[in-house]
Coordinates of C-alpha atoms in Angstrom, one line a residue:
M5 CA 55.7 -142.4 -196.0
A6 CA 55.0 -143.6 -192.5
Q7 CA 51.6 -145.3 -191.9
T8 CA 49.5 -144.3 -188.9
A9 CA 48.7 -147.4 -186.8
H10 CA 45.0 -148.2 -186.6
R11 CA 43.6 -147.5 -183.1
P12 CA 40.6 -149.4 -182.0
A13 CA 37.6 -147.5 -180.8
P14 CA 37.5 -147.2 -177.0
R15 CA 35.1 -149.7 -175.4
Y16 CA 34.0 -147.3 -172.7
G17 CA 32.8 -143.7 -172.4
N18 CA 31.3 -143.3 -175.9
R19 CA 27.6 -144.1 -175.4
P20 CA 25.3 -143.7 -178.4
T21 CA 23.2 -140.5 -178.3
M22 CA 19.8 -139.6 -179.6
K23 CA 21.6 -137.9 -182.4
D24 CA 23.1 -141.3 -183.4
V25 CA 19.7 -143.0 -183.2
A26 CA 18.2 -140.2 -185.4
A27 CA 20.9 -140.6 -188.0
R28 CA 20.6 -144.4 -188.2
A29 CA 16.8 -144.3 -188.3
G30 CA 16.7 -141.4 -190.8
V31 CA 14.5 -139.2 -188.6
G32 CA 14.8 -136.0 -186.7
L33 CA 15.9 -135.6 -183.0
K34 CA 12.4 -134.6 -182.0
T35 CA 11.0 -137.8 -183.4
V36 CA 13.5 -139.9 -181.4
S37 CA 12.6 -137.9 -178.3
R38 CA 8.9 -138.7 -178.8
V39 CA 9.6 -142.4 -179.1
V40 CA 11.9 -142.5 -176.1
N41 CA 9.5 -140.7 -173.9
S42 CA 6.4 -142.5 -175.2
E43 CA 4.9 -139.3 -176.6
P44 CA 2.2 -139.3 -179.3
G45 CA 2.7 -138.0 -182.8
V46 CA 4.8 -140.8 -184.4
T47 CA 3.6 -143.2 -187.0
V48 CA 3.9 -146.9 -186.4
E49 CA 6.4 -147.4 -189.1
T50 CA 8.6 -144.5 -187.9
E51 CA 8.5 -145.8 -184.4
R52 CA 9.5 -149.3 -185.6
R53 CA 12.6 -147.8 -187.4
V54 CA 13.6 -145.7 -184.3
R55 CA 13.3 -148.7 -182.0
E56 CA 15.3 -150.9 -184.3
A57 CA 18.0 -148.2 -184.3
I58 CA 17.8 -148.0 -180.5
D59 CA 18.3 -151.8 -180.2
A60 CA 21.1 -151.9 -182.8
L61 CA 23.1 -149.1 -181.1
G62 CA 22.3 -150.1 -177.5
F63 CA 21.0 -146.7 -176.7
R64 CA 19.9 -145.9 -173.2
R65 CA 18.1 -142.7 -172.2
N66 CA 20.1 -140.2 -170.1
D67 CA 17.9 -139.0 -167.3
S68 CA 20.1 -136.2 -166.2
A69 CA 18.2 -133.5 -168.2
R70 CA 14.9 -134.9 -166.9
V71 CA 16.2 -134.6 -163.4
L72 CA 17.1 -131.0 -163.9
R73 CA 13.6 -130.2 -165.4
K74 CA 11.6 -132.1 -162.8
G75 CA 13.8 -131.8 -159.7
R76 CA 13.3 -135.5 -159.0
T77 CA 15.7 -138.4 -159.6
A78 CA 13.3 -141.3 -159.0
S79 CA 15.9 -142.8 -156.6
V80 CA 16.1 -143.3 -152.9
G81 CA 19.0 -144.2 -150.6
L82 CA 19.1 -146.9 -147.9
I83 CA 21.8 -146.7 -145.3
L84 CA 22.2 -149.9 -143.4
E85 CA 24.3 -150.5 -140.3
D86 CA 25.9 -153.8 -141.5
L87 CA 25.3 -155.4 -144.9
A88 CA 26.4 -158.8 -143.5
D89 CA 23.7 -158.8 -140.8
P90 CA 20.9 -161.2 -141.9
F91 CA 18.3 -159.0 -140.3
Y92 CA 18.8 -156.4 -143.0
G93 CA 18.2 -158.7 -146.0
P94 CA 14.4 -158.9 -145.8
L95 CA 14.3 -155.2 -144.7
S96 CA 16.3 -154.1 -147.7
R97 CA 14.2 -156.2 -150.1
A98 CA 11.0 -154.8 -148.7
V99 CA 12.2 -151.2 -149.2
E100 CA 13.3 -152.1 -152.7
E101 CA 9.9 -153.6 -153.6
V102 CA 8.1 -150.5 -152.4
A103 CA 10.5 -148.2 -154.3
R104 CA 10.1 -150.3 -157.4
G105 CA 6.3 -150.0 -157.1
H106 CA 6.8 -146.2 -157.2
G107 CA 9.1 -146.4 -160.2
A108 CA 12.2 -145.6 -158.1
L109 CA 15.7 -147.0 -157.9
L110 CA 17.1 -148.0 -154.5
I111 CA 20.8 -147.3 -153.7
N112 CA 22.2 -149.3 -150.8
G113 CA 25.2 -148.4 -148.6
S114 CA 26.6 -149.5 -145.2
S115 CA 27.8 -147.3 -142.4
A116 CA 29.7 -150.2 -140.8
E117 CA 28.4 -148.9 -137.5
D118 CA 30.5 -145.8 -137.9
P119 CA 28.8 -142.4 -137.3
D120 CA 31.3 -140.5 -139.5
R121 CA 30.8 -143.0 -142.4
E122 CA 27.0 -142.7 -142.0
R123 CA 27.2 -138.9 -142.3
E124 CA 29.6 -139.2 -145.3
L125 CA 27.3 -141.7 -147.1
A126 CA 24.1 -139.8 -146.4
L127 CA 25.5 -136.5 -147.7
A128 CA 27.0 -138.2 -150.7
L129 CA 23.6 -139.6 -151.6
C130 CA 22.0 -136.2 -151.1
A131 CA 24.7 -134.7 -153.4
R132 CA 23.5 -137.2 -156.0
R133 CA 20.0 -135.8 -155.5
V134 CA 18.2 -138.8 -154.2
D135 CA 14.6 -138.0 -153.5
G136 CA 14.7 -139.6 -150.0
L137 CA 16.7 -141.5 -147.5
V138 CA 15.9 -144.5 -145.2
V139 CA 18.5 -144.5 -142.5
I140 CA 19.4 -147.1 -139.9
P141 CA 21.5 -144.7 -137.8
A142 CA 24.9 -145.4 -136.4
G143 CA 25.3 -141.9 -134.9
E144 CA 23.3 -140.0 -132.3
D145 CA 23.4 -136.5 -133.9
H146 CA 21.6 -136.1 -137.2
R147 CA 21.5 -132.3 -137.4
Y148 CA 23.7 -132.5 -140.4
L149 CA 20.6 -133.6 -142.3
E150 CA 18.5 -130.6 -141.4
P151 CA 19.5 -128.6 -144.6
E152 CA 18.8 -131.6 -146.8
I153 CA 15.4 -132.3 -145.2
A154 CA 14.5 -128.6 -145.5
A155 CA 15.5 -128.8 -149.2
G156 CA 12.9 -131.6 -149.7
V157 CA 14.8 -134.8 -149.1
A158 CA 12.3 -137.1 -147.4
T159 CA 14.0 -139.0 -144.5
V160 CA 12.8 -141.9 -142.4
F161 CA 14.8 -143.5 -139.6
V162 CA 14.6 -147.2 -138.9
D163 CA 15.4 -149.3 -135.8
R164 CA 16.5 -146.2 -133.9
P165 CA 15.1 -142.7 -133.8
A166 CA 17.0 -139.7 -135.2
G167 CA 19.2 -137.7 -132.8
G168 CA 18.7 -133.9 -132.5
I169 CA 16.1 -133.6 -135.2
E170 CA 12.4 -134.3 -135.7
A171 CA 12.0 -137.0 -138.3
D172 CA 9.8 -140.0 -139.1
A173 CA 10.9 -143.2 -137.4
V174 CA 9.9 -146.9 -137.6
L175 CA 10.9 -148.9 -134.6
S176 CA 10.2 -152.3 -133.0
D177 CA 8.7 -152.5 -129.5
N178 CA 12.1 -153.4 -128.1
A179 CA 11.2 -153.0 -124.4
G180 CA 7.9 -154.9 -124.8
G181 CA 9.6 -157.7 -126.7
A182 CA 12.4 -158.1 -124.1
R183 CA 9.9 -157.9 -121.3
E184 CA 7.9 -160.8 -122.9
G185 CA 11.0 -162.9 -123.4
V186 CA 12.2 -162.5 -119.8
A187 CA 8.7 -163.1 -118.5
H188 CA 8.7 -166.3 -120.4
L189 CA 11.9 -167.5 -118.6
L190 CA 10.4 -166.4 -115.3
A191 CA 7.3 -168.5 -116.0
H192 CA 9.5 -171.5 -116.4
G193 CA 10.9 -171.2 -113.0
H194 CA 14.0 -169.1 -113.5
R195 CA 14.9 -166.3 -111.0
R196 CA 18.6 -165.8 -111.8
I197 CA 18.5 -164.5 -115.4
G198 CA 21.4 -162.9 -117.0
F199 CA 21.2 -160.2 -119.6
I200 CA 23.9 -159.6 -122.2
G201 CA 23.4 -156.6 -124.5
D202 CA 24.9 -154.2 -126.8
L203 CA 26.5 -150.8 -126.0
P204 CA 24.3 -149.0 -123.5
H205 CA 24.0 -145.7 -125.5
I206 CA 22.4 -147.5 -128.4
H207 CA 18.6 -147.0 -128.3
T208 CA 17.7 -150.6 -129.0
A209 CA 20.1 -151.9 -126.4
A210 CA 18.8 -149.5 -123.7
E211 CA 15.2 -150.3 -124.5
R212 CA 15.8 -154.1 -124.3
L213 CA 17.5 -153.7 -121.0
R214 CA 14.6 -151.7 -119.7
G215 CA 12.2 -154.5 -120.7
Y216 CA 14.4 -157.0 -118.9
R217 CA 14.3 -154.9 -115.7
Q218 CA 10.5 -154.4 -116.0
A219 CA 9.9 -158.1 -116.2
M220 CA 12.1 -158.9 -113.3
A221 CA 10.5 -156.2 -111.2
E222 CA 7.0 -157.3 -112.0
A223 CA 7.9 -160.8 -110.9
G224 CA 9.4 -159.6 -107.7
A225 CA 12.8 -161.0 -108.8
P226 CA 15.7 -158.8 -107.6
V227 CA 18.4 -158.1 -110.2
D228 CA 22.0 -158.7 -109.2
E229 CA 24.0 -156.2 -111.3
R230 CA 26.6 -159.0 -111.9
W231 CA 23.9 -160.6 -114.1
V232 CA 23.8 -157.5 -116.5
S233 CA 26.5 -157.0 -119.1
M234 CA 26.4 -154.2 -121.7
G235 CA 29.1 -153.6 -124.2
P236 CA 30.4 -154.5 -127.7
T237 CA 28.9 -157.6 -129.1
G238 CA 32.1 -159.1 -130.4
A239 CA 32.5 -162.9 -129.7
E240 CA 35.3 -162.6 -127.3
R241 CA 33.6 -160.3 -124.8
V242 CA 30.2 -162.0 -125.1
A243 CA 31.8 -165.5 -124.5
R244 CA 33.8 -164.2 -121.5
E245 CA 30.7 -162.6 -119.9
T246 CA 28.6 -165.7 -120.6
V247 CA 31.2 -167.9 -118.9
R248 CA 31.4 -165.5 -116.0
M249 CA 27.6 -165.5 -115.4
L250 CA 27.5 -169.3 -115.5
S251 CA 30.3 -169.6 -113.0
G252 CA 30.5 -169.3 -109.2
P253 CA 28.4 -170.6 -106.3
E254 CA 25.1 -169.0 -107.6
P255 CA 25.3 -168.9 -111.4
V256 CA 22.5 -167.7 -113.6
T257 CA 20.2 -170.5 -114.7
A258 CA 19.0 -168.6 -117.8
L259 CA 20.2 -166.0 -120.3
F260 CA 18.5 -163.3 -122.3
A261 CA 20.6 -162.4 -125.3
G262 CA 20.2 -158.7 -126.4
N263 CA 20.6 -159.4 -130.2
N264 CA 21.3 -162.2 -132.7
R265 CA 25.1 -161.8 -132.5
V266 CA 25.0 -162.3 -128.7
T267 CA 22.7 -165.3 -129.2
V268 CA 25.1 -167.0 -131.6
T269 CA 28.1 -166.6 -129.3
A270 CA 26.1 -167.7 -126.2
L271 CA 25.0 -170.9 -128.1
R272 CA 28.6 -171.7 -128.8
V273 CA 29.5 -171.4 -125.1
L274 CA 26.4 -173.4 -124.0
A275 CA 27.1 -176.2 -126.5
G276 CA 30.1 -177.4 -124.4
R277 CA 28.3 -177.4 -121.0
E278 CA 27.1 -180.5 -119.1
W279 CA 24.1 -178.8 -117.6
P280 CA 21.6 -177.2 -119.9
V281 CA 20.9 -173.4 -119.6
A282 CA 17.8 -171.8 -120.8
L283 CA 18.2 -169.1 -123.5
V284 CA 15.9 -166.6 -125.2
G285 CA 17.4 -164.3 -127.8
F286 CA 16.2 -161.0 -129.3
D287 CA 16.1 -161.3 -133.1
D288 CA 15.9 -164.6 -134.9
V289 CA 19.0 -166.6 -135.8
E290 CA 19.6 -168.5 -139.0
L291 CA 18.9 -172.2 -138.6
G292 CA 17.7 -171.6 -135.0
D293 CA 14.8 -173.9 -135.6
L294 CA 17.1 -176.8 -136.6
L295 CA 19.1 -176.9 -133.4
R296 CA 18.2 -179.2 -130.5
P297 CA 16.7 -177.7 -128.6
G298 CA 15.5 -175.0 -131.0
V299 CA 16.3 -171.4 -130.1
T300 CA 13.4 -169.5 -128.5
V301 CA 13.5 -165.9 -129.8
V302 CA 11.8 -162.6 -129.7
A303 CA 11.5 -161.9 -133.4
Q304 CA 11.1 -158.7 -135.3
D305 CA 9.3 -158.6 -138.6
A306 CA 12.2 -157.1 -140.7
A307 CA 10.2 -157.1 -143.9
L308 CA 7.3 -155.2 -142.2
I309 CA 9.7 -152.7 -140.8
G310 CA 11.2 -152.0 -144.2
R311 CA 7.8 -151.8 -145.9
T312 CA 6.4 -149.5 -143.3
A313 CA 9.5 -147.2 -143.6
A314 CA 9.3 -147.1 -147.4
D315 CA 5.6 -146.4 -147.3
L316 CA 6.2 -143.5 -144.9
L317 CA 9.0 -142.2 -147.2
F318 CA 6.9 -142.2 -150.4
G319 CA 4.0 -140.7 -148.4
R320 CA 6.4 -137.8 -147.6
L321 CA 7.4 -137.5 -151.2
E322 CA 3.7 -137.3 -152.2
G323 CA 3.2 -134.5 -149.6
R324 CA 1.8 -136.2 -146.6
P325 CA 1.8 -135.9 -143.6
A326 CA 3.1 -132.6 -142.1
R327 CA 4.3 -133.7 -138.7
A328 CA 7.0 -136.3 -138.0
R329 CA 5.5 -139.8 -137.2
R330 CA 6.9 -142.5 -134.9
V331 CA 5.6 -146.0 -135.7
E332 CA 6.3 -148.8 -133.2
L333 CA 5.7 -152.3 -134.5
P334 CA 5.1 -155.3 -132.3
T335 CA 7.5 -158.2 -131.8
R336 CA 6.6 -161.9 -131.6
L337 CA 7.8 -164.6 -129.2
I338 CA 8.7 -167.8 -131.1
V339 CA 8.8 -170.8 -128.7
R340 CA 11.2 -173.6 -129.9
G341 CA 12.7 -175.2 -126.8
S342 CA 15.7 -173.4 -125.4
G343 CA 13.6 -170.9 -123.5
E344 CA 11.5 -173.6 -121.9
L345 CA 14.3 -175.5 -120.2
P346 CA 13.8 -175.6 -116.4
P347 CA 16.5 -174.4 -113.9
A348 CA 19.4 -176.9 -113.7
G349 CA 18.7 -179.7 -111.1
E350 CA 14.9 -179.4 -111.4

């Protein structure tokens, strides 16, 4: 007679249930439910037996039924532009801390600066019934979220406003920060100041360019359009444009970098030059205070941005306020040395 080979129990997919806990503890399902949900009506001794059974079996409560009853998942989604960007680290942590304070789980994802991927990720999170979304947008049309917002998904946009819909937004004073940074270079004797920024259709890039032009106009310093370069912030293009602006009979004597990626590439180009060039960057850079000279920057408070956005989100979930809000947070000029260099030859 052939023997049947023993098959080990599968390691995955067979989670213990409340029924298993009840059987091990020798109690009814209702008693286990009361213990799991911290409800009254269970003696101390019975609760001890149930908790011992829970620990022994490794039981974890399945919240799916609770979600169906309450219509809330106690989870929110955060869609970042680029998980590798150090700016998003403190922002994400701040959102997570606020979410945790409200007993909610934070689910992170990255759009990789792709509008289609942003849409796909946002709708996937909505399909999983998150209560709310914090979105750093990659796209310019967010009408695809209108049905989700109408269905009760609280949504807050960060860094850039939503496109095509009315929604809460938490932004930095990009124009004001750039204006202050360029005015700082002007105050140190520079008149030929180059601006290297991101793609011109991006809200933050356009606002920072506007601040640059405002500062130059207020100082009576005409802008040669050869000093302005907008486009992808890849190292190759930024390095090429930096070299171009620093070349010729009348090169720029200072640079304003439109974001931290531009700043890092500009620093690499400037490191090999005989004559120092003043530099102010928008967004802080890692180890910027350890370079010689240190990097002068217009800094955003990423943690404050994340905290403000999360507070707005949970305020929406609690039913306030009715109209979309736009919060603009100030930036801060951090003086470290690179923005205080005088024009070459002076």
